[in-house]
Tab-separated table of C-alpha atoms in Angstrom:
chain	number	residue	atom	x	y	z
A	38	MET	CA	-4.713	-27.163	16.542
A	39	LEU	CA	-5.302	-23.561	17.052
A	40	GLN	CA	-2.122	-22.467	15.129
A	41	PRO	CA	-3.393	-23.798	11.550
A	42	LEU	CA	-6.599	-22.230	12.098
A	43	ARG	CA	-4.952	-18.839	12.907
A	44	GLU	CA	-2.700	-19.163	9.833
A	45	ILE	CA	-5.592	-19.722	7.537
A	46	GLU	CA	-7.741	-16.843	9.027
A	47	GLY	CA	-4.690	-14.764	8.663
A	48	GLY	CA	-3.716	-15.750	5.017
A	49	ILE	CA	-7.518	-14.913	4.180
A	50	LYS	CA	-7.582	-11.782	5.956
A	51	LEU	CA	-4.151	-10.771	4.379
A	52	SER	CA	-5.366	-11.866	0.853
A	53	LEU	CA	-9.082	-10.000	0.860
A	54	ASN	CA	-7.018	-7.016	2.110
A	55	VAL	CA	-4.768	-7.046	-0.812
A	56	ALA	CA	-7.375	-7.443	-3.047
A	57	GLY	CA	-9.034	-4.211	-1.611
A	58	ARG	CA	-6.226	-2.214	-1.794
A	59	LEU	CA	-4.795	-2.618	-4.956
A	60	GLY	CA	-5.475	1.148	-5.604
A	61	GLN	CA	-2.858	2.090	-3.041
A	62	LEU	CA	-0.464	1.258	-5.867
A	63	ARG	CA	-0.817	4.530	-7.118
A	64	LYS	CA	0.855	5.981	-4.194
A	65	PRO	CA	4.693	6.946	-5.221
A	66	PRO	CA	6.496	5.100	-2.365
A	67	ILE	CA	4.225	1.876	-2.930
A	68	LEU	CA	4.176	2.037	-6.454
A	69	GLU	CA	8.462	2.249	-6.033
A	70	SER	CA	8.311	-0.572	-3.458
A	71	PHE	CA	6.108	-2.683	-6.440
A	72	LEU	CA	8.468	-1.956	-9.256
A	73	ARG	CA	11.757	-2.998	-7.070
A	74	GLN	CA	10.092	-6.382	-6.283
A	75	VAL	CA	9.220	-6.644	-10.014
A	76	TYR	CA	12.849	-6.158	-10.584
A	77	PHE	CA	14.123	-8.570	-8.560
A	78	THR	CA	11.599	-11.026	-8.852
A	79	GLY	CA	11.086	-11.104	-12.413
A	80	VAL	CA	14.105	-9.662	-14.012
A	81	THR	CA	17.151	-10.736	-11.787
A	82	ALA	CA	15.698	-14.310	-11.808
A	83	ALA	CA	15.113	-14.479	-15.417
A	84	THR	CA	19.106	-14.712	-16.391
A	85	GLY	CA	19.615	-17.861	-14.360
A	86	VAL	CA	17.010	-19.821	-15.829
A	87	VAL	CA	17.913	-19.374	-19.722
A	88	LEU	CA	19.741	-22.310	-20.323
A	89	ARG	CA	18.205	-24.656	-17.702
A	90	ALA	CA	14.615	-23.788	-19.327
A	91	SER	CA	15.989	-24.384	-22.777
A	92	GLY	CA	17.456	-27.803	-21.573
A	93	LEU	CA	14.539	-28.820	-20.076
A	94	GLY	CA	12.624	-28.890	-23.206
A	95	ALA	CA	15.120	-30.866	-24.747
A	96	LEU	CA	15.509	-33.423	-22.406
A	97	ILE	CA	11.702	-34.135	-22.130
A	98	ILE	CA	11.823	-34.705	-25.789
A	99	ALA	CA	14.762	-36.988	-25.620
A	100	VAL	CA	13.619	-38.840	-22.670
A	101	THR	CA	10.281	-39.280	-23.685
A	102	LEU	CA	11.306	-40.593	-27.527
A	103	ASP	CA	13.839	-42.668	-25.787
A	104	VAL	CA	12.143	-44.414	-22.697
A	105	LEU	CA	8.616	-44.739	-23.846
A	106	ASP	CA	9.877	-45.307	-27.726
A	107	ALA	CA	7.517	-42.548	-28.671
A	108	ASP	CA	6.767	-40.897	-32.184
A	109	ILE	CA	7.051	-37.200	-32.785
A	110	ASP	CA	3.423	-36.699	-32.366
A	111	LEU	CA	3.262	-38.049	-28.539
A	112	ALA	CA	7.066	-36.109	-28.088
A	113	VAL	CA	5.216	-33.119	-29.122
A	114	LYS	CA	2.095	-33.690	-27.008
A	115	ILE	CA	4.195	-34.102	-24.000
A	116	LEU	CA	5.978	-30.904	-24.822
A	117	LEU	CA	2.758	-29.120	-24.595
A	118	TRP	CA	0.898	-30.866	-21.824
A	119	VAL	CA	3.739	-31.558	-19.403
A	120	VAL	CA	6.130	-28.650	-20.107
A	121	PHE	CA	4.094	-25.880	-20.881
A	122	ARG	CA	1.017	-26.649	-18.834
A	123	GLU	CA	2.655	-28.090	-15.856
A	124	ILE	CA	6.142	-27.623	-15.359
A	125	GLY	CA	6.514	-24.358	-17.088
A	126	PRO	CA	4.603	-22.643	-14.068
A	127	LEU	CA	5.441	-24.977	-11.517
A	128	ALA	CA	9.404	-24.366	-12.351
A	129	ALA	CA	8.728	-20.732	-12.223
A	130	ALA	CA	6.917	-21.013	-8.725
A	131	VAL	CA	10.107	-23.292	-7.463
A	132	VAL	CA	12.157	-19.970	-8.657
A	133	VAL	CA	10.038	-17.645	-7.119
A	134	ILE	CA	9.338	-19.379	-3.818
A	135	LEU	CA	13.369	-20.191	-3.130
A	136	ARG	CA	14.621	-16.553	-4.510
A	137	THR	CA	11.924	-14.099	-3.549
A	138	GLY	CA	10.041	-15.973	-0.921
A	139	THR	CA	12.701	-16.625	1.124
A	140	ALA	CA	13.646	-12.923	0.767
A	141	ILE	CA	10.226	-11.560	1.610
A	142	SER	CA	9.957	-13.617	4.720
A	143	ALA	CA	13.060	-13.115	6.165
A	144	GLU	CA	13.067	-9.404	5.121
A	145	MET	CA	9.806	-8.904	6.665
A	146	ALA	CA	10.363	-10.939	10.073
A	147	MET	CA	13.829	-8.760	10.529
A	148	MET	CA	11.576	-5.738	10.134
A	149	ARG	CA	9.317	-7.070	12.813
A	150	VAL	CA	11.913	-7.915	15.051
A	151	SER	CA	13.803	-4.963	14.885
A	152	GLY	CA	10.717	-2.840	15.454
A	153	GLN	CA	10.757	-1.144	11.801
A	154	THR	CA	7.212	-2.316	11.470
A	155	ARG	CA	6.257	-0.334	14.743
A	156	ALA	CA	7.910	2.555	13.190
A	157	LEU	CA	6.171	2.718	10.127
A	158	ARG	CA	2.820	2.408	12.120
A	159	TYR	CA	3.898	5.151	14.082
A	160	LEU	CA	4.507	7.166	11.131
A	161	ALA	CA	0.718	6.541	10.255
A	162	ILE	CA	1.816	4.091	7.316
A	163	ASN	CA	-0.429	1.015	6.823
A	164	LEU	CA	1.522	-1.917	6.971
A	165	TYR	CA	-0.395	-3.857	4.390
A	166	ASP	CA	-0.462	-0.857	1.989
A	167	TYR	CA	3.188	-0.117	2.060
A	168	LEU	CA	4.358	-3.909	2.525
A	169	VAL	CA	2.211	-6.132	1.850
A	170	VAL	CA	0.666	-4.882	-1.523
A	171	PRO	CA	3.340	-3.998	-3.697
A	172	ARG	CA	5.080	-7.370	-3.083
A	173	VAL	CA	1.866	-9.399	-3.750
A	174	ALA	CA	1.044	-7.356	-6.477
A	175	ALA	CA	4.746	-7.557	-8.342
A	176	VAL	CA	5.353	-11.408	-7.402
A	177	MET	CA	2.118	-12.093	-8.933
A	178	LEU	CA	2.895	-10.278	-12.040
A	179	ALA	CA	6.656	-11.435	-11.936
A	180	THR	CA	5.498	-15.051	-11.569
A	181	MET	CA	3.273	-14.778	-14.796
A	182	ALA	CA	6.147	-13.179	-16.536
A	183	LEU	CA	8.633	-15.747	-15.215
A	184	THR	CA	6.375	-18.596	-16.292
A	185	PHE	CA	5.936	-16.987	-20.002
A	186	TYR	CA	9.865	-16.919	-20.377
A	187	ILE	CA	10.411	-20.455	-19.094
A	188	GLN	CA	7.510	-22.010	-21.165
A	189	ALA	CA	8.875	-20.032	-24.048
A	190	LEU	CA	12.523	-21.119	-23.541
A	191	ALA	CA	11.810	-24.719	-22.967
A	192	VAL	CA	9.485	-25.184	-26.063
A	193	LEU	CA	12.071	-23.059	-28.178
A	194	GLY	CA	15.005	-25.101	-26.839
A	195	ALA	CA	13.101	-28.434	-27.329
A	196	LEU	CA	12.411	-27.211	-31.086
A	197	VAL	CA	16.047	-26.411	-31.594
A	198	LEU	CA	17.727	-29.109	-29.815
A	199	SER	CA	15.790	-31.902	-30.450
A	200	PRO	CA	16.630	-32.397	-34.173
A	201	PHE	CA	20.316	-33.111	-32.791
A	202	ILE	CA	18.904	-35.873	-30.494
A	203	ILE	CA	16.161	-37.401	-32.520
A	204	ASP	CA	15.179	-37.925	-36.296
A	205	ALA	CA	12.775	-35.079	-36.497
A	206	SER	CA	13.143	-31.413	-38.145
A	207	PHE	CA	12.952	-28.208	-36.472
A	208	MET	CA	9.802	-27.288	-38.941
A	209	GLU	CA	8.390	-30.825	-38.448
A	210	LEU	CA	8.217	-30.172	-34.454
A	211	ALA	CA	7.141	-26.567	-34.839
A	212	GLY	CA	4.286	-27.470	-37.022
A	213	ARG	CA	2.892	-30.338	-34.980
A	214	PHE	CA	3.379	-27.866	-31.722
A	215	PHE	CA	1.485	-25.304	-33.294
A	216	GLU	CA	-1.236	-27.257	-34.563
A	217	LEU	CA	-1.960	-28.869	-31.211
A	218	PHE	CA	-1.353	-25.849	-29.184
A	219	ALA	CA	-4.800	-24.214	-28.235
A	220	PRO	CA	-5.621	-20.711	-26.375
A	221	VAL	CA	-6.732	-22.606	-23.277
A	222	ASP	CA	-3.282	-23.610	-22.853
A	223	LEU	CA	-2.177	-19.871	-22.566
A	224	TYR	CA	-4.971	-19.013	-20.338
A	225	TYR	CA	-4.669	-22.087	-18.362
A	226	SER	CA	-0.674	-21.108	-17.161
A	227	THR	CA	-1.464	-17.413	-16.998
A	228	VAL	CA	-4.175	-18.059	-14.219
A	229	LYS	CA	-2.330	-20.755	-12.527
A	230	SER	CA	0.601	-18.680	-12.607
A	231	LEU	CA	-0.985	-15.664	-11.122
A	232	LEU	CA	-2.462	-17.853	-8.362
A	233	PHE	CA	0.772	-19.249	-7.487
A	234	GLY	CA	2.397	-15.727	-7.298
A	235	PHE	CA	-0.564	-14.608	-5.070
A	236	ALA	CA	-0.140	-17.640	-2.954
A	237	ILE	CA	3.329	-17.736	-2.579
A	238	ALA	CA	3.529	-13.802	-1.565
A	239	ALA	CA	0.843	-13.659	0.429
A	240	CYS	CA	1.955	-16.762	2.328
A	241	CYS	CA	5.333	-14.984	3.021
A	242	CYS	CA	4.195	-11.593	3.880
A	243	TRP	CA	1.805	-13.220	6.575
A	244	HIS	CA	4.625	-15.283	8.101
A	245	GLY	CA	7.257	-12.495	7.988
A	246	LEU	CA	4.408	-10.203	9.697
A	247	ASN	CA	3.718	-13.140	12.301
A	248	PRO	CA	6.828	-14.578	13.560
A	249	PRO	CA	6.484	-16.918	16.777
A	250	GLU	CA	8.388	-14.606	18.513
A	251	LEU	CA	10.102	-11.366	18.607
A	252	SER	CA	13.826	-12.354	18.412
A	253	GLN	CA	16.620	-12.919	15.818
A	254	ASN	CA	15.993	-16.542	16.275
A	255	ALA	CA	12.628	-16.289	14.947
A	256	VAL	CA	13.837	-15.375	11.527
A	257	PRO	CA	14.850	-18.837	10.159
A	258	LYS	CA	11.598	-20.101	11.561
A	259	VAL	CA	9.599	-17.885	9.456
A	260	ILE	CA	11.896	-18.845	6.272
A	261	THR	CA	10.950	-22.247	6.978
A	262	ARG	CA	7.537	-22.207	7.402
A	263	ALA	CA	6.634	-19.693	4.796
A	264	VAL	CA	8.606	-21.753	2.243
A	265	THR	CA	7.294	-25.107	3.129
A	266	GLN	CA	3.648	-23.821	3.216
A	267	SER	CA	4.316	-21.756	0.108
A	268	ALA	CA	5.213	-25.206	-1.765
A	269	MET	CA	2.293	-26.962	-0.315
A	270	LEU	CA	-0.056	-24.090	-1.572
A	271	VAL	CA	1.415	-24.185	-4.822
A	272	LEU	CA	1.113	-27.714	-5.279
A	273	THR	CA	-2.348	-27.879	-4.059
A	274	ILE	CA	-3.399	-25.168	-6.395
A	275	ASN	CA	-1.800	-27.050	-9.112
A	276	ALA	CA	-3.862	-30.363	-8.400
A	277	VAL	CA	-7.011	-28.452	-7.960
A	278	PHE	CA	-6.638	-26.366	-10.919
A	279	ALA	CA	-5.881	-29.249	-13.191
A	280	TYR	CA	-9.202	-31.055	-12.051
A	281	ILE	CA	-11.102	-27.965	-12.320
A	282	VAL	CA	-9.808	-27.541	-16.138
A	283	PHE	CA	-9.157	-30.708	-17.347
A	284	GLY	CA	-10.837	-33.039	-14.992
A	285	ILE	CA	-7.873	-34.903	-14.193
A	286	LEU	CA	-5.868	-35.062	-10.776
A	287	PHE	CA	-2.437	-36.976	-9.831
A	288	PHE	CA	-1.476	-37.422	-13.542
A	289	GLY	CA	-4.867	-39.176	-14.226
A	290	LEU	CA	-5.077	-41.205	-10.952
A	291	VAL	CA	-8.712	-39.320	-10.400
A	292	THR	CA	-10.689	-38.427	-13.124
A	293	ALA	CA	-13.751	-35.983	-13.227
A	294	LYS	CA	-17.138	-37.792	-14.520
A	295	VAL	CA	-18.384	-36.315	-17.420
B	130	MET	CA	-4.884	29.046	33.515
B	131	THR	CA	-2.261	27.608	31.023
B	132	GLU	CA	-3.342	25.519	28.400
B	133	LEU	CA	-2.171	21.809	28.499
B	134	ALA	CA	-0.757	20.412	25.539
B	135	LEU	CA	-0.525	17.045	27.456
B	136	ARG	CA	-1.641	15.185	30.721
B	137	TYR	CA	-0.356	11.752	31.464
B	138	ALA	CA	-0.765	9.623	34.365
B	139	ARG	CA	0.321	5.883	35.118
B	140	PHE	CA	-0.971	4.269	38.353
B	141	THR	CA	0.786	0.919	37.743
B	142	GLY	CA	4.350	0.022	38.430
B	143	ARG	CA	6.553	0.903	41.424
B	144	HIS	CA	6.463	4.518	41.068
B	145	PRO	CA	3.101	6.607	40.040
B	146	ILE	CA	3.717	9.225	37.048
B	147	VAL	CA	1.730	12.517	36.766
B	148	LEU	CA	2.936	14.364	34.025
B	149	THR	CA	1.445	17.825	32.638
B	150	VAL	CA	2.918	19.760	29.776
B	151	PRO	CA	2.033	23.375	29.098
B	152	ARG	CA	1.294	23.967	25.387
B	153	GLY	CA	4.039	25.863	23.354
B	154	GLY	CA	6.440	25.061	26.277
B	155	VAL	CA	9.661	23.023	26.622
B	156	THR	CA	9.467	20.526	29.111
B	157	ARG	CA	11.811	17.903	30.254
B	158	ALA	CA	10.563	14.771	31.866
B	159	HIS	CA	12.727	12.552	34.001
B	160	LEU	CA	10.995	9.045	34.343
B	161	PRO	CA	12.045	6.715	37.055
B	162	ASP	CA	13.151	3.722	34.885
B	163	SER	CA	13.208	2.570	31.002
B	164	GLN	CA	9.907	0.929	31.055
B	165	ALA	CA	8.178	3.971	32.381
B	166	LYS	CA	9.827	5.848	29.485
B	167	ALA	CA	8.683	3.450	26.728
B	168	HIS	CA	5.024	3.453	28.381
B	169	LEU	CA	4.919	7.191	28.297
B	170	VAL	CA	6.431	7.588	24.586
B	171	THR	CA	4.309	4.802	23.244
B	172	ALA	CA	0.956	6.239	24.731
B	173	LEU	CA	1.967	9.454	22.902
B	174	LEU	CA	2.811	7.926	19.730
B	175	LYS	CA	-0.101	5.575	19.537
B	176	ALA	CA	-2.595	8.393	21.090
B	177	ARG	CA	-3.880	5.897	23.607
B	178	ALA	CA	-3.540	5.130	26.974
B	179	ALA	CA	-2.908	1.681	28.110
B	180	SER	CA	-4.814	0.129	30.950
B	181	GLY	CA	-3.582	1.838	34.534
B	182	GLU	CA	-2.707	4.976	32.388
B	183	GLU	CA	-4.781	8.218	31.727
B	184	LEU	CA	-3.906	10.542	28.625
B	185	GLU	CA	-4.909	13.886	27.588
B	186	LEU	CA	-3.372	14.774	24.496
B	187	LEU	CA	-3.496	18.387	22.594
B	188	GLY	CA	-7.139	19.100	24.429
B	189	ALA	CA	-8.525	15.667	23.571
B	190	ALA	CA	-9.252	12.943	26.003
B	191	THR	CA	-7.724	9.533	24.049
B	192	ALA	CA	-10.068	7.273	25.870
B	193	GLU	CA	-13.004	8.419	23.890
B	194	LEU	CA	-11.519	8.914	20.463
B	195	ASN	CA	-12.786	6.825	17.791
B	196	ALA	CA	-10.247	5.285	15.321
B	197	LYS	CA	-10.309	8.274	12.581
B	198	ARG	CA	-10.078	10.941	15.348
B	199	ARG	CA	-7.033	8.988	17.062
B	200	ASP	CA	-5.205	8.721	13.467
B	201	ARG	CA	-5.737	12.495	13.034
B	202	LEU	CA	-4.206	13.241	16.613
B	203	ARG	CA	-1.249	10.923	16.194
B	204	ARG	CA	-0.207	12.855	13.129
B	205	ARG	CA	0.192	15.980	15.392
B	206	VAL	CA	2.546	13.949	17.702
B	207	GLY	CA	6.258	13.043	16.375
B	208	ALA	CA	9.239	11.736	17.998
B	209	VAL	CA	12.934	11.379	17.835
B	210	SER	CA	12.740	8.104	19.541
B	211	PRO	CA	14.547	4.635	19.239
B	212	VAL	CA	10.961	3.471	19.086
B	213	VAL	CA	10.336	5.102	15.792
B	214	GLY	CA	13.704	4.464	14.186
B	215	LEU	CA	14.763	4.120	10.626
B	216	ILE	CA	13.723	1.597	7.975
B	217	ASN	CA	16.817	-0.073	7.125
B	218	ASN	CA	16.444	-0.896	3.537
B	219	LEU	CA	15.825	2.602	2.515
B	220	ASN	CA	18.306	5.258	2.405
B	221	ALA	CA	18.184	8.742	4.478
B	222	TRP	CA	16.211	10.550	1.772
B	223	GLU	CA	13.811	7.650	1.552
B	224	ASN	CA	13.705	7.321	5.284
B	225	ILE	CA	13.005	11.049	5.548
B	226	SER	CA	10.575	11.282	2.607
B	227	LEU	CA	8.753	8.281	2.966
B	228	PRO	CA	5.681	9.785	5.290
B	229	ALA	CA	5.316	12.755	2.835
B	230	ALA	CA	5.287	10.794	0.002
B	231	TYR	CA	3.068	8.404	1.473
B	232	HIS	CA	0.526	10.744	2.758
B	233	GLY	CA	0.573	13.144	-0.124
B	234	SER	CA	1.736	16.297	1.883
B	235	PRO	CA	3.928	18.087	2.080
B	236	PRO	CA	5.228	18.070	-1.588
B	237	LEU	CA	8.652	16.452	-1.970
B	238	GLU	CA	10.279	19.496	-2.949
B	239	ARG	CA	9.743	21.100	0.273
B	240	VAL	CA	10.897	17.756	1.904
B	241	ALA	CA	14.074	18.127	-0.175
B	242	GLN	CA	14.255	22.082	0.907
B	243	ILE	CA	13.799	21.254	4.727
B	244	ALA	CA	16.449	18.129	4.620
B	245	GLN	CA	19.027	20.603	2.684
B	246	GLU	CA	18.719	23.321	5.363
B	247	VAL	CA	18.694	21.083	8.475
B	248	LEU	CA	21.859	18.765	7.363
B	249	GLN	CA	23.700	21.950	6.333
B	250	ARG	CA	22.806	23.575	9.633
B	251	PHE	CA	24.191	20.641	11.401
B	252	GLY	CA	27.519	20.173	9.308
B	253	ALA	CA	26.607	17.474	6.904
B	254	ASP	CA	27.028	17.387	3.240
B	255	PRO	CA	23.056	16.842	2.068
B	256	GLN	CA	23.941	15.158	-1.148
B	257	ALA	CA	26.268	12.441	0.694
B	258	PHE	CA	24.240	12.039	3.699
B	259	LEU	CA	20.837	11.543	2.092
B	260	ALA	CA	22.291	8.588	-0.265
B	261	ARG	CA	23.385	6.395	2.739
B	262	LEU	CA	21.506	3.582	4.113
B	263	PRO	CA	20.929	3.717	7.823
B	264	ASP	CA	23.708	0.883	8.714
B	265	ASP	CA	26.251	3.574	7.353
B	266	LEU	CA	24.973	6.215	9.502
B	267	ASP	CA	26.696	6.649	13.278
B	268	SER	CA	24.406	7.658	16.172
B	269	LEU	CA	24.283	11.219	15.861
B	270	GLU	CA	23.775	10.983	12.285
B	271	ARG	CA	20.489	8.741	13.033
B	272	LYS	CA	19.341	11.115	15.144
B	273	ILE	CA	19.810	14.020	12.657
B	274	ALA	CA	17.941	12.384	10.242
B	275	ALA	CA	14.995	11.269	12.447
B	276	PHE	CA	15.003	14.840	13.351
B	277	VAL	CA	15.054	15.796	9.852
B	278	ARG	CA	11.803	13.562	9.335
B	279	LEU	CA	9.955	14.988	12.352
B	280	LEU	CA	10.426	18.721	11.301
B	281	VAL	CA	8.930	17.475	7.875
B	282	ALA	CA	5.747	16.284	9.628
B	283	ALA	CA	5.741	19.406	11.470
B	284	PRO	CA	4.476	18.221	14.676
B	285	GLU	CA	2.417	20.224	17.176
B	286	LEU	CA	4.030	18.170	19.979
B	287	ALA	CA	7.530	17.029	19.251
B	288	VAL	CA	9.136	14.154	21.784
B	289	PHE	CA	12.741	14.057	22.347
B	290	ASP	CA	13.626	10.405	23.568
B	291	ALA	CA	16.804	10.171	25.286
B	292	LEU	CA	18.474	12.407	22.857
B	293	ASP	CA	22.000	12.335	24.477
B	294	GLU	CA	21.872	8.353	24.598
B	295	GLY	CA	24.927	6.964	22.786
B	296	LEU	CA	26.299	10.109	21.996
B	297	SER	CA	29.750	11.769	23.062
B	298	ARG	CA	29.858	15.209	24.621
B	299	GLU	CA	30.804	16.950	21.716
B	300	GLU	CA	27.688	15.188	19.789
B	301	SER	CA	25.427	15.914	22.644
B	302	ALA	CA	26.273	19.693	22.317
B	303	ARG	CA	25.346	19.469	18.490
B	304	VAL	CA	21.773	17.720	18.996
B	305	SER	CA	21.288	20.254	21.539
B	306	GLY	CA	20.537	22.411	18.312
B	307	PHE	CA	17.432	20.546	17.759
B	308	GLU	CA	15.238	22.783	19.717
B	309	ALA	CA	16.124	26.075	18.309
B	310	GLU	CA	15.768	24.284	15.036
B	311	TYR	CA	12.290	22.895	16.023
B	312	ARG	CA	11.037	26.509	17.433
B	313	ALA	CA	12.153	28.300	14.502
B	314	ARG	CA	9.953	26.080	12.260
B	315	GLN	CA	7.013	25.361	14.709
B	316	PRO	CA	6.876	28.852	17.084
B	317	ALA	CA	3.765	27.531	18.705
B	318	GLY	CA	4.883	23.866	19.328
B	319	THR	CA	5.609	22.150	22.156
B	320	LEU	CA	8.762	20.174	22.968
B	321	LEU	CA	9.018	17.388	25.515
B	322	TYR	CA	12.306	15.823	26.386
B	323	VAL	CA	12.084	12.300	27.954
B	324	ASP	CA	14.873	10.681	30.252
B	325	ILE	CA	15.451	8.477	32.800
B	326	LYS	CA	15.868	9.853	36.277
B	327	GLU	CA	19.598	9.102	37.081
B	328	ALA	CA	20.483	7.384	40.283
């Protein structure tokens, strides 16, 4: 019973600490750590998602038209509402959890177990400043960039590949897409992806720095907990955010009273 | 009366320990076991005595210090010790320059100069040495890197914890040069060797 409360308390403290110490990013070693993390999370992850993301958009349009017997209008609406608003940020979050979340939690747990965090403390280096702040800030930024990247590729992929599957031209699909597109879609996914990045990085850092025991055996346990809880946090944020912004939850099963 | 750099007492454990270290000198402390050694080094690096311990460090009674003063005092103490190891995902240069880059002093040009001089003095090629990760360094090289990091911090009290551990006779002879190098750079500094008493 105490463990979940401890984790919530620790997560909140860590989050507040990061928010209050973002100015530390100006220090050269912290800035360098931040840039390294952006490169690892954003740039190296991006190459693998190109084909998958562009295929995703086309697949959704093709399946929608086929299964729902939908017209172009409905297909584009689904592309915007499902791919752009929901699947884009979620797909980016999944990539970040699997690639970066595991790496961060394992790295931190190894540092903790092998006494490297203690060495940093003895060198009068604040662990939050040096380890947590750059990772959280970088993962937030990289998750947002990766989200835009996946969204752009998925939409572009759908618009380019769909004419081969359905009876609609690229111009028709694109025109309809931009008619339906509203700035709120962009703000929505920006804020959501930043929150996803924050939650994933903060959760993984906290678990990495607080292994259940100080032995090598703790590392896989830390990774499992960090990944599971990050995924749960992302899904919770997604559901709550959808309810707050659009008044719907669980694909419309719960709707806000207006 | 000689001014003390350190007065440490520990009353728990099997063997009570009382240690006094005069300021500016070289002292060799042989402790009864590894636990006692770890307690002493930790107390010095934290500038804080655990329960059953007393510690006066560089003229300050550590029990009465607030967090800020304790922090300042801690920066006046440095160690070449397994307790303050190197960070595995940073190369030797990043390890050596990390405290200076983080705290903003001394300037990195000065750090590079110290590293170059000391590494050459101990027979290493600075460029190749500094680019390597700790996993690629042997025991002696790790100690040299930790020593350079200590010199950069210029502590008033330097602790050499089990300096010979894991080294061959020839390597031990090389690390014995640490004392002269530290003394040349910190003429008024205090040196404390900490080892376990051989049975």
